[in-house]
Each structure stands twice: as C-alpha cells, then as structure tokens.
XYZ file of C-alpha atoms in Angstrom:
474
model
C 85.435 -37.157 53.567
C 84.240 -33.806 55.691
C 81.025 -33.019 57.332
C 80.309 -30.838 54.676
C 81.254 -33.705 52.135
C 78.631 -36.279 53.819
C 76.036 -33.754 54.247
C 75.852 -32.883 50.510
C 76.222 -36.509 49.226
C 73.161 -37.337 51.898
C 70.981 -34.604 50.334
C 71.429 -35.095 47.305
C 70.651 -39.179 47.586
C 67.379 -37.529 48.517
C 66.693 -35.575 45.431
C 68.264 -38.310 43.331
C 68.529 -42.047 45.327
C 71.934 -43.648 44.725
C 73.569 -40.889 44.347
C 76.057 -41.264 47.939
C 76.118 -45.233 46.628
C 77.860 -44.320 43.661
C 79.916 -42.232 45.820
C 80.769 -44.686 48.405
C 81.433 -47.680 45.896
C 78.361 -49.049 46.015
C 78.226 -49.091 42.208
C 75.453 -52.128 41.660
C 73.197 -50.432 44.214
C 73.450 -46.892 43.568
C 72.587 -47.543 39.325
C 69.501 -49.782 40.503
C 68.046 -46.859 42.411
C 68.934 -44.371 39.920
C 67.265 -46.464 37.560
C 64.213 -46.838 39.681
C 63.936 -43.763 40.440
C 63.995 -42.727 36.779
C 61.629 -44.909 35.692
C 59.494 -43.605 38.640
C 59.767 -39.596 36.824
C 59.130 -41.225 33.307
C 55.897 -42.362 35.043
C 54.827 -39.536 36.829
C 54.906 -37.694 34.207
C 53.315 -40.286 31.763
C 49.958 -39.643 34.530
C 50.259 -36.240 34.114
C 50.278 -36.127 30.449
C 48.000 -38.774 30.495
C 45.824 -38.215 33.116
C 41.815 -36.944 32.556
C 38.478 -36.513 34.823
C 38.391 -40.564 34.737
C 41.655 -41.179 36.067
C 40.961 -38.892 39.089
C 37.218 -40.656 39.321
C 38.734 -44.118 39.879
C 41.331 -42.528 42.122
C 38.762 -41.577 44.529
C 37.458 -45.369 44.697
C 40.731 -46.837 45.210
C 42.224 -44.459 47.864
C 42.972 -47.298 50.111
C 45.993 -49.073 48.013
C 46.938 -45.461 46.870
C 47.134 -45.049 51.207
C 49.408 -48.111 51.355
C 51.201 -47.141 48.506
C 51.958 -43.616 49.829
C 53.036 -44.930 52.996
C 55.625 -47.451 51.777
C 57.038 -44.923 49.269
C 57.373 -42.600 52.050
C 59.055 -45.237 54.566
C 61.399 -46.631 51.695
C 62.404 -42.980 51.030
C 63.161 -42.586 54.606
C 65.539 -45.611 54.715
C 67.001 -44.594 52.070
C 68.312 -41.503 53.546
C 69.366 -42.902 56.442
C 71.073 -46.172 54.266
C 72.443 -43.004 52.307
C 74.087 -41.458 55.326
C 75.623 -44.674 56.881
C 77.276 -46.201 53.733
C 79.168 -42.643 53.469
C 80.848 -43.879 56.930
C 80.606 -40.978 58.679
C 82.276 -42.756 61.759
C 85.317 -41.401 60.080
C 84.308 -38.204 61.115
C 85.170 -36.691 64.397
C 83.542 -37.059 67.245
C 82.027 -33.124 66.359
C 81.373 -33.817 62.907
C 79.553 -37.018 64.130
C 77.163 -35.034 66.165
C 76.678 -32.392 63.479
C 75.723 -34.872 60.546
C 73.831 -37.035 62.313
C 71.570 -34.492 63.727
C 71.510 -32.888 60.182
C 71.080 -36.158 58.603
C 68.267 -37.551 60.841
C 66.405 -33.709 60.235
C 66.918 -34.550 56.711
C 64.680 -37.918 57.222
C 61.953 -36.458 58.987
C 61.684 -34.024 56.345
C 61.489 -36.403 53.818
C 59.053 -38.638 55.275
C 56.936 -35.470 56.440
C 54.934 -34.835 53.206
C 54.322 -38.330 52.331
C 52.725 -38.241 55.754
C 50.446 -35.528 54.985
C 48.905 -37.112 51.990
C 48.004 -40.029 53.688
C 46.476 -38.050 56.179
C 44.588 -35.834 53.144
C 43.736 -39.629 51.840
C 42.394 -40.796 54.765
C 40.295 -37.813 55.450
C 38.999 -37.757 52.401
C 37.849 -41.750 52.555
C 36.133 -40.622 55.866
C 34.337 -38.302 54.667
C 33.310 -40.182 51.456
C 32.229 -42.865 53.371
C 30.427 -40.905 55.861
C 28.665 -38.796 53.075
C 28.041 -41.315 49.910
C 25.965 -44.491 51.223
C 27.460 -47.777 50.698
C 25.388 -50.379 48.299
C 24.723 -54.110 49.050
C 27.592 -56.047 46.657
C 29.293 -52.967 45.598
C 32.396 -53.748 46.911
C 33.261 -56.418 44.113
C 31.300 -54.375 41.196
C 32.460 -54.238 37.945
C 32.763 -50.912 35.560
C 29.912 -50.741 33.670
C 30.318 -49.946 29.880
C 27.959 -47.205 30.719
C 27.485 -45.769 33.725
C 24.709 -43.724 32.600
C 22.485 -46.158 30.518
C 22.377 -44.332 27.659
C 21.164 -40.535 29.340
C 22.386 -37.560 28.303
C 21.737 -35.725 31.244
C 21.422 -36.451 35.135
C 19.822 -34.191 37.360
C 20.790 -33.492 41.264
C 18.473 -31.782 43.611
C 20.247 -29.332 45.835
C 18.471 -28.689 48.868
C 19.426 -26.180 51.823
C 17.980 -26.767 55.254
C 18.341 -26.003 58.613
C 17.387 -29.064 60.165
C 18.824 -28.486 63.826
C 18.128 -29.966 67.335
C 16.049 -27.366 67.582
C 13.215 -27.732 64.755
C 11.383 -31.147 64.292
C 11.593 -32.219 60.545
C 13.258 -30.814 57.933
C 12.593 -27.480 56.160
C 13.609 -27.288 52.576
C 13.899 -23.803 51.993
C 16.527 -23.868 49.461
C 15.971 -26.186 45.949
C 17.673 -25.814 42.883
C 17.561 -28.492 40.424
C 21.363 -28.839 38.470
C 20.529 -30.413 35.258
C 23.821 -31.505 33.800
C 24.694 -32.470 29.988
C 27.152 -35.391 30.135
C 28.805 -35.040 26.892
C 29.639 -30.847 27.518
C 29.278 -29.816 31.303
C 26.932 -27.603 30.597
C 24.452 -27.481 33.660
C 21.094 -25.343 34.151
C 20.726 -24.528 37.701
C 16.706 -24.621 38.267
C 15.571 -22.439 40.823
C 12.355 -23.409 42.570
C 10.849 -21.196 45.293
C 9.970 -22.483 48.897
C 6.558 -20.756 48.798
C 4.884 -22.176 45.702
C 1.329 -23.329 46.361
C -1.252 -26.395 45.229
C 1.814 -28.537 44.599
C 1.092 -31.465 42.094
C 2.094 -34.827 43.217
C 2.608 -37.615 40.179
C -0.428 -39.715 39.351
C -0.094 -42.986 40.830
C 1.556 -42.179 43.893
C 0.257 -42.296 47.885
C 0.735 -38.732 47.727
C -1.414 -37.901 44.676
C -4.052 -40.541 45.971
C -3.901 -38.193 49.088
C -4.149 -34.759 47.221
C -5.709 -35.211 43.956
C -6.395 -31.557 43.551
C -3.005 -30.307 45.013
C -1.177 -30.396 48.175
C -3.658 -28.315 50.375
C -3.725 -28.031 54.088
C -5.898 -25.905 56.460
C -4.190 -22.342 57.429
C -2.320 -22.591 60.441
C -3.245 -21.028 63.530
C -1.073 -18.196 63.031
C -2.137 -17.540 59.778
C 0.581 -19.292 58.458
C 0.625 -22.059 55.734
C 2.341 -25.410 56.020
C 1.580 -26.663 52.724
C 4.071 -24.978 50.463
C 6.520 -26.980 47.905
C 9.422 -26.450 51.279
C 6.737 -28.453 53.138
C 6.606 -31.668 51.132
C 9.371 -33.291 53.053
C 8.662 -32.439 56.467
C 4.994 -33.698 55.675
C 5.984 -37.224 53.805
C 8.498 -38.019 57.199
C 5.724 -36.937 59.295
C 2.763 -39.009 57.885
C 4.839 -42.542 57.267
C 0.572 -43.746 57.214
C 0.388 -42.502 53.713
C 2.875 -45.012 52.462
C 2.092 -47.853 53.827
C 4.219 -47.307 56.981
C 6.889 -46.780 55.695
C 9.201 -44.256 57.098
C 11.707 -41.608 56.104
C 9.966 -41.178 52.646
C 10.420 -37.564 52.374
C 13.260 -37.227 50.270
C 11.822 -39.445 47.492
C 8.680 -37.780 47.517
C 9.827 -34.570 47.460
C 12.721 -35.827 44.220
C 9.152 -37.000 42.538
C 7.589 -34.061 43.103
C 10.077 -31.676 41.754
C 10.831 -33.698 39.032
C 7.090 -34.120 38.203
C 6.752 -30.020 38.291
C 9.521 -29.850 36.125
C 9.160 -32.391 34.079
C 12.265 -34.587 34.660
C 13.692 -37.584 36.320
C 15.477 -36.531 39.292
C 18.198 -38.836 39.750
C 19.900 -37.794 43.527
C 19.429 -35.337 45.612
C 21.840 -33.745 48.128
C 20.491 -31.453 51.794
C 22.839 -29.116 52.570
C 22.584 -27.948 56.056
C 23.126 -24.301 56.486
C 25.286 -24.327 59.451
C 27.613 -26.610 57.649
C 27.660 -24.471 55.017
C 28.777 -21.554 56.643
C 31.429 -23.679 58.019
C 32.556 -24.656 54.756
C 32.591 -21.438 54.007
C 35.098 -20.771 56.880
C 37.417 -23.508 55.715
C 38.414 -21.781 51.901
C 38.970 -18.679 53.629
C 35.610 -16.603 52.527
C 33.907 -16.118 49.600
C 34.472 -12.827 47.695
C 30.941 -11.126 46.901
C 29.631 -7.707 46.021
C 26.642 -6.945 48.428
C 24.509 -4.826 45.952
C 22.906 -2.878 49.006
C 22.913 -3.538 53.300
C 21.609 -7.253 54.175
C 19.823 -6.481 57.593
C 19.312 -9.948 59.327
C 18.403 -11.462 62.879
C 15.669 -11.827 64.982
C 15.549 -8.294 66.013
C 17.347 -6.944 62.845
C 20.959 -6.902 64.882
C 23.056 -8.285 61.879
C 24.036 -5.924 59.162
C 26.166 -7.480 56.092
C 27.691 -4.188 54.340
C 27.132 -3.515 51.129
C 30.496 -2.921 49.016
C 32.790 -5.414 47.379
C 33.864 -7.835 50.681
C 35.203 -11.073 51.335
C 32.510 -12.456 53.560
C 33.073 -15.195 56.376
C 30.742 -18.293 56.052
C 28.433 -16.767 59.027
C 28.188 -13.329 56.930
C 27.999 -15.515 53.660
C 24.950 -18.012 55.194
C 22.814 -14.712 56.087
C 23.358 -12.943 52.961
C 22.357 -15.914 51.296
C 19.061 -16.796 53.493
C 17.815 -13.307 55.524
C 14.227 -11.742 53.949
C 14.632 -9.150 56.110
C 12.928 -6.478 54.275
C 13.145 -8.584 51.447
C 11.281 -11.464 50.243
C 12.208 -15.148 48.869
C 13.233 -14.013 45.145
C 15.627 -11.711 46.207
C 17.107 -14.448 48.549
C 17.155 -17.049 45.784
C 19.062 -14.559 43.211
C 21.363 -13.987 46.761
C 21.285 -17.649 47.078
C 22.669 -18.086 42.992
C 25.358 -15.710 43.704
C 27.123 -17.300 46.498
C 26.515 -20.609 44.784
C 28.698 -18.766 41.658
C 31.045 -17.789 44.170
C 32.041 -21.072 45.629
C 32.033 -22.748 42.307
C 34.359 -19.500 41.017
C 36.693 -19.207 43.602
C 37.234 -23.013 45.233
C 40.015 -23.917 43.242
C 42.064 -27.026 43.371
C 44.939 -25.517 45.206
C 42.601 -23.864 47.711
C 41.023 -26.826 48.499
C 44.159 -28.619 48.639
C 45.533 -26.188 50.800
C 42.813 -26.532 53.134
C 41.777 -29.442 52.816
C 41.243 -30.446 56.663
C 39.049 -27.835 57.672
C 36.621 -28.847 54.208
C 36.627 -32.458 54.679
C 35.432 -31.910 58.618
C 33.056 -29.116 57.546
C 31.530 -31.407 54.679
C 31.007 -34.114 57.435
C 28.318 -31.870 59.341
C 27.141 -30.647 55.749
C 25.466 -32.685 53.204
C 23.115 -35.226 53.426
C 22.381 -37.736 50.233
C 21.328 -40.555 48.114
C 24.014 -40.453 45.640
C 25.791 -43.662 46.206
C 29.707 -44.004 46.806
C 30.094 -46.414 43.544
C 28.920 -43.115 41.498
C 31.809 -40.965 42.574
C 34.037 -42.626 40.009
C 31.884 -40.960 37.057
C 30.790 -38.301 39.320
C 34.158 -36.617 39.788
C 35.143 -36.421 36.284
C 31.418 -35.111 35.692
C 32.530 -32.136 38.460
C 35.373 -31.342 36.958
C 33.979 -31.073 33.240
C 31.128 -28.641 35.119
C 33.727 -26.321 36.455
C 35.112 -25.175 32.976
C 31.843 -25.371 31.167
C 28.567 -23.159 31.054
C 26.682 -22.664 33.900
C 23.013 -20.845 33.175
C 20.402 -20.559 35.622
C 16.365 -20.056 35.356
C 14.210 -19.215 38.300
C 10.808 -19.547 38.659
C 9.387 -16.438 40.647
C 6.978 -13.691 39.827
C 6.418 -12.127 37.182
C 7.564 -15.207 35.152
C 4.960 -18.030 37.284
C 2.752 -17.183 39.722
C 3.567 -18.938 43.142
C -0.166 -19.010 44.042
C -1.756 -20.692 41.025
C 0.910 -22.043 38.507
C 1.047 -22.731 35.459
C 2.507 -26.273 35.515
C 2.782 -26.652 31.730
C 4.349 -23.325 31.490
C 7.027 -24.916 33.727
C 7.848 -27.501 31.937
C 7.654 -25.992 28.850
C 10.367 -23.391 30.138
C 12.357 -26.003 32.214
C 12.813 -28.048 28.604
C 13.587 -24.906 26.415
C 16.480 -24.047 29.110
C 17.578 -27.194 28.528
C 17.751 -27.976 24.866
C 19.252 -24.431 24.878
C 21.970 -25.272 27.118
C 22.636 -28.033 24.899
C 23.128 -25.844 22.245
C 25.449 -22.923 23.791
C 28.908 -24.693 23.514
C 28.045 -26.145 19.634
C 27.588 -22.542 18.766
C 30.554 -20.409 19.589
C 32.896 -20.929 22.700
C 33.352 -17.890 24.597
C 35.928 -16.625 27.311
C 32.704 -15.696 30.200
C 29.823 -18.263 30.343
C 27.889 -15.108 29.809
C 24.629 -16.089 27.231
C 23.697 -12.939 24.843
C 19.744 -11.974 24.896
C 19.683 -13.811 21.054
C 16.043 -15.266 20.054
C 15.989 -18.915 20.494
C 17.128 -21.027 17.232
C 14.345 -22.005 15.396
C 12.665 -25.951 15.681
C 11.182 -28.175 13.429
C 7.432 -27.189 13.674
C 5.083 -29.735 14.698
C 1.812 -27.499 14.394
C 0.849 -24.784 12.108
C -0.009 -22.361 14.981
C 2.021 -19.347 14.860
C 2.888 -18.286 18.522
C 5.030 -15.596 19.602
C 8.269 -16.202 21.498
C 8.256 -15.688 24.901
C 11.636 -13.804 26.458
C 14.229 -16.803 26.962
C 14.049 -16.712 31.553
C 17.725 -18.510 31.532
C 20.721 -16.512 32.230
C 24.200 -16.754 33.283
C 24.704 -18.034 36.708
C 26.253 -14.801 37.628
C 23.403 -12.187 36.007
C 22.841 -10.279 38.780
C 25.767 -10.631 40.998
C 27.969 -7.762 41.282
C 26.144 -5.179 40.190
C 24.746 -1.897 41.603
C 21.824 -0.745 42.393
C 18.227 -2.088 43.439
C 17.549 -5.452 44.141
C-alpha cells in the first residue's frame, strides 16, 4: 500500500470509523464501528428533529456528564485514528513514507480531537459562569422536576436593573428599571419602563418600609439641592438602614422588587442588576451593536465624548453612553435610548454570534449581572428565552405627559400596567405578523362591570423598537 494509499484510508476512518479496518481485514471490527457510528447519526439527528426549548433547558443543568461525555467521545475518536493508521501497517512503507504519514497522520489526530476540546472548554465556561451568576439552593442538587414549574401562573415578571455600583460609589444606584412581564404560554413580554426620578414612592402596607413612610418615601433635600429619595433611591436606602428591618442586612433588592411590583401592581418574581461597565463589555464581546443615533449624544464630565449621529455600529463604551448620558437631555430620552439598545442586543445576538464568541460573553457576563433567580430555574428559564426571542416584544414607559413623576397617579399605573398586559396577551391570538410592530387599533372591547361610560384613553404600549431608527427630534 503507498503513502498516498494509507493517508486516504486514515482520513477517511475519520469521517466514517472502520473504514481502514475493513480495508486492512479487520472485518468484525471495522462493521462494529460502522455500525456505531451509524447509529450515532440516526441519533443526532433524532435530537435535532426532536429537540425544543426544554431539551436545551435541561441541557444547561446537566452540563457536567454532557463535559465527560464530550471528552471521551473526543479521546475515543482520537484513538481511533491513530488505531486506524497502525492496523494499515504503514511499517511497510519506506523509511520516507514513514516519516511523511506519520507526521500527516498524527496532524490528522490533533485535528480531530481539537473541536471536541473546544466544547468542553465552551461547557465549562458556561457552568462557571452559571454558577457564579444563578445562586445555588439548599437540597437542590437531588430535586426533582416539578409537574409545574410555574404553579399554575401565566406570567413571571423579572426586574431589570442597570447600575453602576463601582469601588468608587457606596451603595447601589438603580438608575435603570424595566419590568419584563412575560406570558408563558406565547413569549410575548411587555417591557415596563419605570423612571429613576419618580417621587413619594408607595411602599406595600404591612411592610417596615411602609411602617417607616406611611405617606410616601420622603426625605429632607440634600445639601446640594439634590434629592435622595427618588424610586433609584429605594435600594441604596433599604442596604443602608438594615435598623428598619429588624437588622437585617442586604434587604435592598427585596424591597425595592416589592416596591415596584406594588406601583405596578404585580408580583415581581426575580430581579437581575446589570452593572454598566459589564455591559459595555458585553457589548465588546458580540462585536457592537448596530444603532441609528437619531441626533449627536454629547457625554462626559466636561462634555468631551461625542457619539455621532448616523447609522453606526457602536462599541460597548459608545453603546453604554448612548444608552445612559442626559447631557442636554433628560431621563425620558435616556430610557427610550435605553429601549433601543435593549432591542438591539435582543435583535442582533444570535445563536451563532454568541457561539462564535462565546469566551469573551461568558467572562463579560461574570463582571455583569447580579441576581436572585436561582440556578434550578434555568431549566424552564432557557426555553422561556428562547420562546421570547421569536415572539412580541411591546414596551410602555411611564414618563411625562403620560404620569407625572412628581405626584403620580398610582391607580393610573396600574390600570395602564394591566391593560398592556391583557393586550399583550391578546396580540399573537389575533393575527401573526412578520415585524412585532402593534397598529394604533382601539383596544378590544371587555365585559363591562359598571354602567359608566368612560372614554378610552390612547393605548401608551408600543413596539419595542418605536422610536429607534428614526430621524429627527428626540
């Protein structure tokens, strides 16, 4: 047999094992790995046919024995191409075509071997970064599926919060919070846009803070003029005053989940702080986000930072100030800013991005979010994601002239936060459409439960996109 003649036979035992048995005599051997191997492809492709949101949910759970697994298919395919090689005797070569096939040969391994490497190395990042992320719960580890993860809800809500919580600034700052209400049965989610200024903040009845501020959270003016008692406050105050709770520290992330969900009229269920540093670094690892910049974002402390207006891919430090600076601006302008990139992200970080990149996003999420959403929940979580990314996204956010940050109207809130909702519900059973773009219709009519006739006020939710992209004033 040539060089050439061992070569070949080698690489193709490594598309199709027991191929170079057959070919050496090794008839017994070379049918069982055919056979193995072709029940392997028959169930590949059974998981690919088969496989849904759930199958990837559990996957994320169990990425230890997928590890192992990885690794031994990856070592067995290794000795296989070297077993290949040797029972083609290439000491029959000479002493040339030794040197020449083995070196070939032994290339060939490596490169076999290499990507099962880098999946385990994607695995294991990816359990890192779960586990440093998602906290652990006491007896999870031999937990049983539940028949319903969700006990029956039809929604679950997640507070997104952005903060800059740094070395530098004792406490943490909420400045960004959007509530994502999510329908379990379609995807369809309601981003809830709440803004970092609003004033007399109502705590629920029956809780420290309430008992504390029974006519609103109120504070005397800084001495700056300032005011440290807005809604972005609530946190920073709750970690600060552990007194109010019976000594009990760290309580500002429940309080402030209460709070919201009390304004809004909903059970917050988790919440997740996403520092804005880490963001931008996310950011950096996908490569950019692609944005149009409706007019010059001026930004800095002495104005030096200019993000272009024009249609740009932006770089997470360029995306991070477009998203946060008031420079001659104010907070409603950032939030709208702050919906777009969020549309963005969830637009353009597609599976093969992320794949692609995957190192870079599982480091940059390990400096980025902070939450209560524990690790057991990814399983129904995941599949939950993925439904979100190909449903309707609408948004509703509450800023002048719709509420009035000063003095709200908390009923009005509630009112509009559980129209959006019931609305969203509703979107999908209508029509499907190619852009989760909703059309200015009235709302559908309810069952009346008074005899007052009222007029309709203008439906506040829109697409998540509404305002992105376009030209013009802000």
């Amino acid at each position: 047999m040539s060089t050439a003649a061992v070569l070949g036979w080698t690489l193709l035992s490594a598309l199709a094992p027991g191929a170079a048995h057959l070919r050496a005599g090794w008839r017994r051997t070379g049918l069982v790995l055919l056979s193995l191997y072709a029940a392997g492809l028959l169930a590949l492709l059974y998981l690919r046919l088969t496989a849904d949101g759930d199958t990837l949910g559990s996957a994320v759970t169990q990425l230890t024995p997928i590890m192992i697994g990885v690794s031994v298919l990856g070592t067995a395919w290794f000795v296989l191409v070297v077993h290949s090689f040797v029972v083609l005797r290439p000491g029959r070569l000479s002493q040339r075509g030794q040197v020449l096939a083995g070196t070939l040969a032994g290339l060939l391994a490596v490169a076999v071997i290499t990507p099962f490497g880098l999946v385990t190395q994607i695995l294991w990042r990816s359990q890192e970064a779960f586990h440093n992320i998602f906290p652990e719960e006491s007896g999870q580890a031999g937990a049983e599926r539940p028949a319903d993860p969700w006990n029956g809800r039809r929604r679950v809500n997640i507070l997104l919060l952005g903060g800059d919580a740094d070395g530098h600034r004792v406490g943490v700052r909420t400045d960004s919070m959007n509530v994502a209400s999510i329908d379990l049965a379609t995807g369809n989610t309601v981003l809830i846009s709440l803004p970092r200024n609003l004033e007399n903040v109502r705590f629920r009845p029956g809780t420290p803070m309430a008992a504390r501020f029974p006519s609103g959270f109120r504070l005397p003016t800084d001495p700056g003029g300032g005011r440290s008692d807005l809604l972005n406050s609530v946190w920073e105050y709750s970690d600060a005053h552990p007194e109010i709770f019976g000594g009990r520290q760290r309580q500002g992330p429940q309080v402030l989940m209460d709070t919201i969900g009390h304004t809004l009229g909903l059970r917050i269920d988790w919440y997740a702080l996403v520092n804005m540093w880490g963001f931008a670094r996310l950011i950096d690892a996908i490569g950019g986000v692609t944005i149009t910049v409706e007019r010059d974002v001026v930004f800095g402390r002495h104005n030096e930072g200019l993000v272009k207006a024009g249609r740009r891919r932006l770089d997470g430090g360029d995306a991070m100030w477009y998203a946060r600076s008031r420079t001659f601006s104010d907070d409603y302008t950032r939030m709208r800013r702050q919906r777009c990139v969020m549309a963005a992200l969830l637009d353009q970080a597609d599976p093969a991005t992320v794949l692609t990149r995957f190192n870079g996003i599982a480091l940059a999420t390990k400096e980025l979010i902070r939450t209560d959403i524990p690790h057991r929940m990814l399983r129904y979580l995941v599949p939950l994601a993925l439904k979100v990314k190909n449903a309707e996204v609408t948004s509703v956010q509450f800023m002048p002239p719709l509420i009035h940050t000063g003095y709200p109207d908390w009923q009005k809130i509630r009112t509009i936060t559980d129209r959006a909702l019931k609305d969203s519900v509703k979107t999908r059973q209508v029509a499907a459409s190619a852009t989760p773009r909703r059309t200015p219709a009235a709302a559908p009519s309810r069952t009346a439960t008074t005899t007052t006739t009222t007029t309709a006020a203008p439906d506040p939710s829109r697409s998540l996109t509404d305002g992105c992209g376009r030209s013009g004033g802000e």
